């Protein structure tokens, strides 16, 4: 049952976190945090998302704050470094912020860039990480099938762990997977799971070798675990550019998975210049323990008054949707 809106508003804090590097078109990441009987939770759908989609994120936050979560199976979560679509000569500075990470996820197919930029960036990452490092690329559905096939061929020399959401539709992913199967480069589905009306369609279509799951967009930890169970594919838990509070929900999800074959995308606290708590990776992993935001940080990072009003009104609308 959804708690009364007043219970959420009573502890609601809206924060604005500055980023070290522009990522996903964002320079400052805004989020609404609130506390329930189980602890703090985060409501942070991206600002362009409509209320219907954002309401699922609120359901996840309410569940994390008000309902006891599944028992963890591990207390540390191995994580990957995340390399935004920066120039190749900035790769070293980015990787230096991810202590001990053996895996790097590299953003590719950035609007306004070309394949040569991606190749140079991935080459720089391989040069920094050496032959034992693991590299995965994430196109955020930025290519069509032909572009994706060409790009994967161009990047194959860097020994990719997998290519994440290279194309938009399930049909495109299935076709691309067929075309590149001989190269031994797995295809991972992200948006085709978290933004889909049917998150299992990608598995039924044989369109991916693994699924990327995120606690907030999927409505919470239990629903995400059930999607993984039904999909029958290996899962990588990732973040949605969350604050330390949201990252702790992702870590709790990763800690609850029966099997954790891949490093998770939960090290993104290193992309922020400041945060409500320190959730940066240490020795290539993060804690699965619940995060309590620092009171001084909440005050320091408080969003402007107009942005607080915007988020509280959004919270009210999404809460109404959850109540039918």
mmCIF file of C-alpha atoms in Angstrom:
data_model
loop_
_atom_site.group_PDB
_atom_site.id
_atom_site.type_symbol
_atom_site.label_atom_id
_atom_site.label_comp_id
_atom_site.label_asym_id
_atom_site.label_seq_id
_atom_site.Cartn_x
_atom_site.Cartn_y
_atom_site.Cartn_z
ATOM 1 C CA UNK A 1 0.000 0.000 0.000
ATOM 2 C CA UNK A 2 1.285 3.444 -0.924
ATOM 3 C CA UNK A 3 1.997 5.571 2.176
ATOM 4 C CA UNK A 4 0.252 8.942 2.463
ATOM 5 C CA UNK A 5 1.873 11.786 0.549
ATOM 6 C CA UNK A 6 2.384 13.645 3.826
ATOM 7 C CA UNK A 7 4.699 10.851 5.009
ATOM 8 C CA UNK A 8 6.952 11.417 1.994
ATOM 9 C CA UNK A 9 6.852 15.195 2.184
ATOM 10 C CA UNK A 10 7.762 15.184 5.876
ATOM 11 C CA UNK A 11 11.379 14.217 5.169
ATOM 12 C CA UNK A 12 11.708 15.189 1.484
ATOM 13 C CA UNK A 13 14.972 16.849 0.471
ATOM 14 C CA UNK A 14 15.757 17.989 -3.069
ATOM 15 C CA UNK A 15 19.435 18.050 -3.961
ATOM 16 C CA UNK A 16 21.490 19.139 -6.974
ATOM 17 C CA UNK A 17 24.805 17.326 -7.447
ATOM 18 C CA UNK A 18 27.492 18.908 -9.654
ATOM 19 C CA UNK A 19 29.258 16.564 -12.057
ATOM 20 C CA UNK A 20 32.948 16.448 -12.870
ATOM 21 C CA UNK A 21 32.202 15.753 -16.540
ATOM 22 C CA UNK A 22 29.080 16.281 -18.610
ATOM 23 C CA UNK A 23 27.361 12.906 -18.835
ATOM 24 C CA UNK A 24 24.211 11.932 -20.687
ATOM 25 C CA UNK A 25 23.737 15.628 -21.415
ATOM 26 C CA UNK A 26 23.701 16.399 -17.688
ATOM 27 C CA UNK A 27 26.002 18.801 -15.813
ATOM 28 C CA UNK A 28 24.011 18.824 -12.552
ATOM 29 C CA UNK A 29 22.020 15.813 -11.354
ATOM 30 C CA UNK A 30 18.881 16.559 -9.358
ATOM 31 C CA UNK A 31 17.147 14.091 -7.042
ATOM 32 C CA UNK A 32 14.491 13.982 -4.352
ATOM 33 C CA UNK A 33 15.340 11.987 -1.235
ATOM 34 C CA UNK A 34 13.032 10.924 1.576
ATOM 35 C CA UNK A 35 13.243 8.684 4.628
ATOM 36 C CA UNK A 36 10.953 5.821 5.647
ATOM 37 C CA UNK A 37 10.961 3.126 8.317
ATOM 38 C CA UNK A 38 13.641 1.145 6.439
ATOM 39 C CA UNK A 39 15.870 4.144 5.705
ATOM 40 C CA UNK A 40 16.495 6.710 2.993
ATOM 41 C CA UNK A 41 15.422 6.296 -0.621
ATOM 42 C CA UNK A 42 15.773 8.259 -3.853
ATOM 43 C CA UNK A 43 13.246 9.424 -6.450
ATOM 44 C CA UNK A 44 15.186 10.724 -9.450
ATOM 45 C CA UNK A 45 13.637 10.008 -12.858
ATOM 46 C CA UNK A 46 15.327 12.200 -15.447
ATOM 47 C CA UNK A 47 13.577 15.506 -15.895
ATOM 48 C CA UNK A 48 12.383 14.743 -19.418
ATOM 49 C CA UNK A 49 10.484 11.604 -18.339
ATOM 50 C CA UNK A 50 6.695 11.823 -18.294
ATOM 51 C CA UNK A 51 4.825 11.226 -15.051
ATOM 52 C CA UNK A 52 3.611 7.767 -16.067
ATOM 53 C CA UNK A 53 7.193 6.527 -16.387
ATOM 54 C CA UNK A 54 8.408 8.512 -13.391
ATOM 55 C CA UNK A 55 5.739 6.924 -11.171
ATOM 56 C CA UNK A 56 7.513 3.574 -11.485
ATOM 57 C CA UNK A 57 10.645 5.209 -10.046
ATOM 58 C CA UNK A 58 8.561 6.498 -7.142
ATOM 59 C CA UNK A 59 7.190 3.010 -6.518
ATOM 60 C CA UNK A 60 10.783 1.760 -6.277
ATOM 61 C CA UNK A 61 11.735 4.509 -3.831
ATOM 62 C CA UNK A 62 8.708 3.877 -1.627
ATOM 63 C CA UNK A 63 9.430 0.167 -1.587
ATOM 64 C CA UNK A 64 13.055 0.761 -0.559
ATOM 65 C CA UNK A 65 12.112 3.210 2.192
ATOM 66 C CA UNK A 66 9.029 1.478 3.620
ATOM 67 C CA UNK A 67 9.377 -2.286 2.965
ATOM 68 C CA UNK A 68 11.951 -4.757 4.257
ATOM 69 C CA UNK A 69 14.241 -5.804 1.399
ATOM 70 C CA UNK A 70 15.478 -9.284 0.378
ATOM 71 C CA UNK A 71 18.373 -10.638 2.414
ATOM 72 C CA UNK A 72 21.777 -9.864 0.859
ATOM 73 C CA UNK A 73 23.986 -12.698 -0.379
ATOM 74 C CA UNK A 74 27.186 -10.603 -0.462
ATOM 75 C CA UNK A 75 28.448 -7.467 1.288
ATOM 76 C CA UNK A 76 30.729 -6.012 -1.424
ATOM 77 C CA UNK A 77 29.793 -5.397 -5.061
ATOM 78 C CA UNK A 78 32.511 -5.276 -7.770
ATOM 79 C CA UNK A 79 31.922 -2.288 -10.048
ATOM 80 C CA UNK A 80 33.109 -0.872 -13.350
ATOM 81 C CA UNK A 81 34.577 2.511 -14.129
ATOM 82 C CA UNK A 82 32.372 4.646 -16.370
ATOM 83 C CA UNK A 83 34.002 6.690 -19.115
ATOM 84 C CA UNK A 84 31.771 9.422 -20.597
ATOM 85 C CA UNK A 85 32.102 10.435 -24.241
ATOM 86 C CA UNK A 86 35.221 12.486 -23.533
ATOM 87 C CA UNK A 87 38.190 13.149 -25.774
ATOM 88 C CA UNK A 88 40.767 10.357 -25.755
ATOM 89 C CA UNK A 89 43.348 12.490 -23.952
ATOM 90 C CA UNK A 90 40.982 12.861 -20.957
ATOM 91 C CA UNK A 91 40.499 9.125 -20.419
ATOM 92 C CA UNK A 92 43.342 8.839 -17.922
ATOM 93 C CA UNK A 93 41.873 11.534 -15.687
ATOM 94 C CA UNK A 94 38.473 9.817 -15.719
ATOM 95 C CA UNK A 95 39.824 6.353 -14.906
ATOM 96 C CA UNK A 96 41.937 7.747 -12.081
ATOM 97 C CA UNK A 97 38.721 8.524 -10.160
ATOM 98 C CA UNK A 98 37.692 4.839 -10.076
ATOM 99 C CA UNK A 99 39.924 3.215 -7.509
ATOM 100 C CA UNK A 100 40.907 -0.353 -8.366
ATOM 101 C CA UNK A 101 38.274 -0.980 -11.043
ATOM 102 C CA UNK A 102 39.262 -3.764 -13.423
ATOM 103 C CA UNK A 103 36.379 -3.074 -15.829
ATOM 104 C CA UNK A 104 35.460 0.075 -17.765
ATOM 105 C CA UNK A 105 32.205 0.918 -19.492
ATOM 106 C CA UNK A 106 32.869 3.363 -22.305
ATOM 107 C CA UNK A 107 30.146 5.571 -23.751
ATOM 108 C CA UNK A 108 30.008 5.534 -27.553
ATOM 109 C CA UNK A 109 27.661 6.764 -30.308
ATOM 110 C CA UNK A 110 27.440 10.211 -28.701
ATOM 111 C CA UNK A 111 25.408 12.677 -30.728
ATOM 112 C CA UNK A 112 27.720 15.069 -32.560
ATOM 113 C CA UNK A 113 30.630 12.612 -32.580
ATOM 114 C CA UNK A 114 31.793 10.047 -35.131
ATOM 115 C CA UNK A 115 33.046 6.476 -34.953
ATOM 116 C CA UNK A 116 36.665 7.638 -35.030
ATOM 117 C CA UNK A 117 36.046 9.409 -31.708
ATOM 118 C CA UNK A 118 34.739 6.159 -30.212
ATOM 119 C CA UNK A 119 37.690 4.161 -31.505
ATOM 120 C CA UNK A 120 40.173 6.681 -30.111
ATOM 121 C CA UNK A 121 38.423 6.701 -26.713
ATOM 122 C CA UNK A 122 38.276 2.907 -26.438
ATOM 123 C CA UNK A 123 41.890 2.620 -27.601
ATOM 124 C CA UNK A 124 42.906 5.027 -24.849
ATOM 125 C CA UNK A 125 40.999 2.997 -22.254
ATOM 126 C CA UNK A 126 42.663 -0.223 -23.408
ATOM 127 C CA UNK A 127 46.038 1.491 -23.255
ATOM 128 C CA UNK A 128 45.407 2.599 -19.678
ATOM 129 C CA UNK A 129 43.930 -0.676 -18.443
ATOM 130 C CA UNK A 130 46.299 -3.040 -20.193
ATOM 131 C CA UNK A 131 45.449 -6.446 -21.668
ATOM 132 C CA UNK A 132 43.864 -7.760 -18.459
ATOM 133 C CA UNK A 133 41.306 -4.954 -18.167
ATOM 134 C CA UNK A 134 37.743 -5.547 -19.253
ATOM 135 C CA UNK A 135 36.070 -3.098 -21.614
ATOM 136 C CA UNK A 136 32.394 -2.847 -22.431
ATOM 137 C CA UNK A 137 30.821 -0.174 -24.640
ATOM 138 C CA UNK A 138 27.413 1.470 -24.250
ATOM 139 C CA UNK A 139 25.745 3.114 -27.243
ATOM 140 C CA UNK A 140 22.427 3.991 -25.565
ATOM 141 C CA UNK A 141 20.610 2.870 -28.732
ATOM 142 C CA UNK A 142 22.567 5.374 -30.820
ATOM 143 C CA UNK A 143 23.125 3.194 -33.905
ATOM 144 C CA UNK A 144 21.013 1.454 -36.506
ATOM 145 C CA UNK A 145 21.870 -2.180 -37.282
ATOM 146 C CA UNK A 146 24.356 -1.425 -40.072
ATOM 147 C CA UNK A 147 26.086 1.289 -38.049
ATOM 148 C CA UNK A 148 26.281 -0.981 -35.025
ATOM 149 C CA UNK A 149 27.741 -3.868 -37.026
ATOM 150 C CA UNK A 150 30.355 -1.571 -38.537
ATOM 151 C CA UNK A 151 31.201 -0.046 -35.164
ATOM 152 C CA UNK A 152 31.541 -3.398 -33.407
ATOM 153 C CA UNK A 153 33.900 -4.570 -36.142
ATOM 154 C CA UNK A 154 35.951 -1.386 -35.687
ATOM 155 C CA UNK A 155 36.073 -1.833 -31.899
ATOM 156 C CA UNK A 156 36.578 -5.603 -31.840
ATOM 157 C CA UNK A 157 40.376 -5.301 -31.732
ATOM 158 C CA UNK A 158 40.058 -3.945 -28.194
ATOM 159 C CA UNK A 159 38.590 -7.241 -26.924
ATOM 160 C CA UNK A 160 35.138 -6.072 -25.868
ATOM 161 C CA UNK A 161 33.389 -7.778 -22.961
ATOM 162 C CA UNK A 162 30.034 -6.856 -24.500
ATOM 163 C CA UNK A 163 28.184 -4.097 -26.387
ATOM 164 C CA UNK A 164 25.306 -2.529 -24.450
ATOM 165 C CA UNK A 165 22.112 -1.428 -26.211
ATOM 166 C CA UNK A 166 23.757 -0.742 -29.581
ATOM 167 C CA UNK A 167 20.351 -0.365 -31.294
ATOM 168 C CA UNK A 168 16.924 0.794 -30.159
ATOM 169 C CA UNK A 169 14.415 -1.947 -30.920
ATOM 170 C CA UNK A 170 14.296 -5.587 -29.904
ATOM 171 C CA UNK A 171 14.124 -6.600 -33.559
ATOM 172 C CA UNK A 172 17.270 -4.609 -34.317
ATOM 173 C CA UNK A 173 19.115 -6.145 -31.389
ATOM 174 C CA UNK A 174 18.137 -9.637 -32.540
ATOM 175 C CA UNK A 175 19.369 -8.936 -36.077
ATOM 176 C CA UNK A 176 22.622 -7.425 -34.857
ATOM 177 C CA UNK A 177 23.244 -10.306 -32.463
ATOM 178 C CA UNK A 178 22.847 -12.692 -35.396
ATOM 179 C CA UNK A 179 25.301 -10.691 -37.492
ATOM 180 C CA UNK A 180 28.062 -10.400 -34.881
ATOM 181 C CA UNK A 181 27.685 -13.757 -33.156
ATOM 182 C CA UNK A 182 30.688 -15.151 -35.031
ATOM 183 C CA UNK A 183 32.839 -12.457 -33.412
ATOM 184 C CA UNK A 184 32.055 -13.676 -29.916
ATOM 185 C CA UNK A 185 30.956 -10.227 -28.669
ATOM 186 C CA UNK A 186 27.817 -10.508 -26.509
ATOM 187 C CA UNK A 187 24.941 -8.053 -26.792
ATOM 188 C CA UNK A 188 23.462 -6.548 -23.618
ATOM 189 C CA UNK A 189 20.002 -4.980 -23.363
ATOM 190 C CA UNK A 190 19.379 -1.954 -21.147
ATOM 191 C CA UNK A 191 16.706 0.419 -22.495
ATOM 192 C CA UNK A 192 14.943 -2.594 -24.067
ATOM 193 C CA UNK A 193 14.409 -3.854 -20.505
ATOM 194 C CA UNK A 194 13.966 -0.789 -18.294
ATOM 195 C CA UNK A 195 11.926 1.364 -20.712
ATOM 196 C CA UNK A 196 9.886 -1.423 -22.281
ATOM 197 C CA UNK A 197 6.220 -2.206 -21.664
ATOM 198 C CA UNK A 198 7.337 -5.841 -21.746
ATOM 199 C CA UNK A 199 10.835 -6.133 -20.223
ATOM 200 C CA UNK A 200 10.962 -9.847 -21.061
ATOM 201 C CA UNK A 201 10.425 -9.388 -24.808
ATOM 202 C CA UNK A 202 14.157 -9.066 -25.418
ATOM 203 C CA UNK A 203 14.809 -12.448 -23.802
ATOM 204 C CA UNK A 204 11.975 -14.199 -25.655
ATOM 205 C CA UNK A 205 13.264 -12.833 -28.952
ATOM 206 C CA UNK A 206 16.792 -14.083 -28.318
ATOM 207 C CA UNK A 207 17.931 -10.495 -28.815
ATOM 208 C CA UNK A 208 20.484 -10.303 -25.995
ATOM 209 C CA UNK A 209 23.067 -12.386 -24.166
ATOM 210 C CA UNK A 210 22.605 -10.513 -20.890
ATOM 211 C CA UNK A 211 20.341 -7.889 -19.352
ATOM 212 C CA UNK A 212 21.222 -4.631 -17.627
ATOM 213 C CA UNK A 213 18.878 -3.927 -14.739
ATOM 214 C CA UNK A 214 18.301 -0.815 -12.656
ATOM 215 C CA UNK A 215 16.293 -0.752 -9.454
ATOM 216 C CA UNK A 216 14.510 2.589 -9.859
ATOM 217 C CA UNK A 217 13.228 2.277 -13.447
ATOM 218 C CA UNK A 218 12.047 -1.299 -12.865
ATOM 219 C CA UNK A 219 9.963 -0.452 -9.810
ATOM 220 C CA UNK A 220 12.183 -1.815 -7.068
ATOM 221 C CA UNK A 221 14.430 -4.664 -6.068
ATOM 222 C CA UNK A 222 11.852 -7.472 -5.986
ATOM 223 C CA UNK A 223 10.476 -6.664 -9.424
ATOM 224 C CA UNK A 224 13.981 -6.455 -10.874
ATOM 225 C CA UNK A 225 14.882 -9.831 -9.356
ATOM 226 C CA UNK A 226 11.750 -11.356 -10.833
ATOM 227 C CA UNK A 227 12.567 -9.973 -14.300
ATOM 228 C CA UNK A 228 16.036 -11.517 -14.105
ATOM 229 C CA UNK A 229 14.563 -14.848 -12.994
ATOM 230 C CA UNK A 230 12.070 -14.948 -15.837
ATOM 231 C CA UNK A 231 14.562 -13.725 -18.443
ATOM 232 C CA UNK A 232 16.961 -16.529 -17.574
ATOM 233 C CA UNK A 233 19.954 -14.420 -18.624
ATOM 234 C CA UNK A 234 22.989 -13.125 -16.711
ATOM 235 C CA UNK A 235 22.369 -9.676 -15.251
ATOM 236 C CA UNK A 236 24.452 -6.570 -14.730
ATOM 237 C CA UNK A 237 23.106 -4.138 -12.138
ATOM 238 C CA UNK A 238 23.653 -0.531 -13.118
ATOM 239 C CA UNK A 239 22.749 2.950 -11.902
ATOM 240 C CA UNK A 240 20.732 5.745 -13.447
ATOM 241 C CA UNK A 241 23.259 8.395 -12.442
ATOM 242 C CA UNK A 242 21.998 8.117 -8.881
ATOM 243 C CA UNK A 243 23.128 9.871 -5.742
ATOM 244 C CA UNK A 244 24.795 7.753 -3.054
ATOM 245 C CA UNK A 245 21.312 6.917 -1.733
ATOM 246 C CA UNK A 246 20.110 5.562 -5.065
ATOM 247 C CA UNK A 247 23.367 3.694 -5.539
ATOM 248 C CA UNK A 248 22.785 1.893 -2.254
ATOM 249 C CA UNK A 249 19.493 0.583 -3.628
ATOM 250 C CA UNK A 250 21.345 -0.678 -6.690
ATOM 251 C CA UNK A 251 23.961 -2.294 -4.455
ATOM 252 C CA UNK A 252 21.194 -3.979 -2.449
ATOM 253 C CA UNK A 253 19.786 -5.359 -5.697
ATOM 254 C CA UNK A 254 23.201 -6.655 -6.768
ATOM 255 C CA UNK A 255 23.709 -8.168 -3.317
ATOM 256 C CA UNK A 256 20.433 -10.079 -3.695
ATOM 257 C CA UNK A 257 21.072 -11.656 -7.098
ATOM 258 C CA UNK A 258 21.642 -15.422 -6.925
ATOM 259 C CA UNK A 259 24.588 -15.036 -9.312
ATOM 260 C CA UNK A 260 26.752 -12.011 -10.089
ATOM 261 C CA UNK A 261 28.915 -12.819 -13.095
ATOM 262 C CA UNK A 262 29.748 -9.272 -14.212
ATOM 263 C CA UNK A 263 31.066 -6.148 -12.506
ATOM 264 C CA UNK A 264 28.197 -3.738 -11.880
ATOM 265 C CA UNK A 265 27.696 -0.162 -13.056
ATOM 266 C CA UNK A 266 27.384 1.159 -9.520
ATOM 267 C CA UNK A 267 30.591 3.181 -9.303
ATOM 268 C CA UNK A 268 29.137 6.329 -10.834
ATOM 269 C CA UNK A 269 29.558 8.338 -7.621
ATOM 270 C CA UNK A 270 33.037 9.017 -9.021
ATOM 271 C CA UNK A 271 31.408 11.143 -11.736
ATOM 272 C CA UNK A 272 30.157 13.648 -9.147
ATOM 273 C CA UNK A 273 32.149 16.535 -7.711
ATOM 274 C CA UNK A 274 30.048 16.274 -4.531
ATOM 275 C CA UNK A 275 27.437 13.865 -3.138
ATOM 276 C CA UNK A 276 25.187 13.341 -0.135
ATOM 277 C CA UNK A 277 27.534 10.593 1.109
ATOM 278 C CA UNK A 278 30.737 8.951 -0.119
ATOM 279 C CA UNK A 279 29.770 6.003 -2.330
ATOM 280 C CA UNK A 280 32.871 5.966 -4.540
ATOM 281 C CA UNK A 281 34.460 2.576 -5.242
ATOM 282 C CA UNK A 282 37.370 1.420 -3.128
ATOM 283 C CA UNK A 283 39.560 -1.350 -4.487
ATOM 284 C CA UNK A 284 37.152 -1.866 -7.372
ATOM 285 C CA UNK A 285 34.041 -2.465 -5.260
ATOM 286 C CA UNK A 286 31.357 -0.690 -3.249
ATOM 287 C CA UNK A 287 29.606 -1.635 -0.043
ATOM 288 C CA UNK A 288 26.161 -3.205 -0.136
ATOM 289 C CA UNK A 289 25.289 -1.507 3.154
ATOM 290 C CA UNK A 290 22.510 1.048 3.245
ATOM 291 C CA UNK A 291 23.604 4.687 2.888
ATOM 292 C CA UNK A 292 22.626 7.420 5.321
ATOM 293 C CA UNK A 293 23.045 10.879 3.769
ATOM 294 C CA UNK A 294 25.227 13.356 5.622
ATOM 295 C CA UNK A 295 23.220 16.230 7.108
ATOM 296 C CA UNK A 296 25.838 18.802 6.140
ATOM 297 C CA UNK A 297 25.910 17.480 2.579
ATOM 298 C CA UNK A 298 22.112 17.651 2.319
ATOM 299 C CA UNK A 299 22.274 21.308 3.318
ATOM 300 C CA UNK A 300 25.249 22.063 1.069
ATOM 301 C CA UNK A 301 23.666 20.449 -1.988
ATOM 302 C CA UNK A 302 20.104 21.700 -1.485
ATOM 303 C CA UNK A 303 18.509 22.617 -4.792
ATOM 304 C CA UNK A 304 17.264 26.108 -5.576
ATOM 305 C CA UNK A 305 13.786 26.973 -4.325
ATOM 306 C CA UNK A 306 12.140 26.790 -7.749
ATOM 307 C CA UNK A 307 13.662 23.363 -8.403
ATOM 308 C CA UNK A 308 12.466 22.128 -5.018
ATOM 309 C CA UNK A 309 8.924 23.216 -5.905
ATOM 310 C CA UNK A 310 9.223 21.455 -9.292
ATOM 311 C CA UNK A 311 10.269 18.161 -7.690
ATOM 312 C CA UNK A 312 7.671 18.289 -4.926
ATOM 313 C CA UNK A 313 4.916 18.901 -7.467
ATOM 314 C CA UNK A 314 6.244 15.993 -9.540
ATOM 315 C CA UNK A 315 6.257 13.800 -6.437
ATOM 316 C CA UNK A 316 2.621 14.714 -5.759
ATOM 317 C CA UNK A 317 1.543 13.911 -9.323
ATOM 318 C CA UNK A 318 3.335 10.553 -9.369
ATOM 319 C CA UNK A 319 1.980 9.670 -5.957
ATOM 320 C CA UNK A 320 -1.531 10.309 -7.266
ATOM 321 C CA UNK A 321 -0.838 7.979 -10.204
ATOM 322 C CA UNK A 322 0.288 5.208 -7.855
ATOM 323 C CA UNK A 323 -2.970 5.631 -5.936
ATOM 324 C CA UNK A 324 -4.946 5.090 -9.126
#
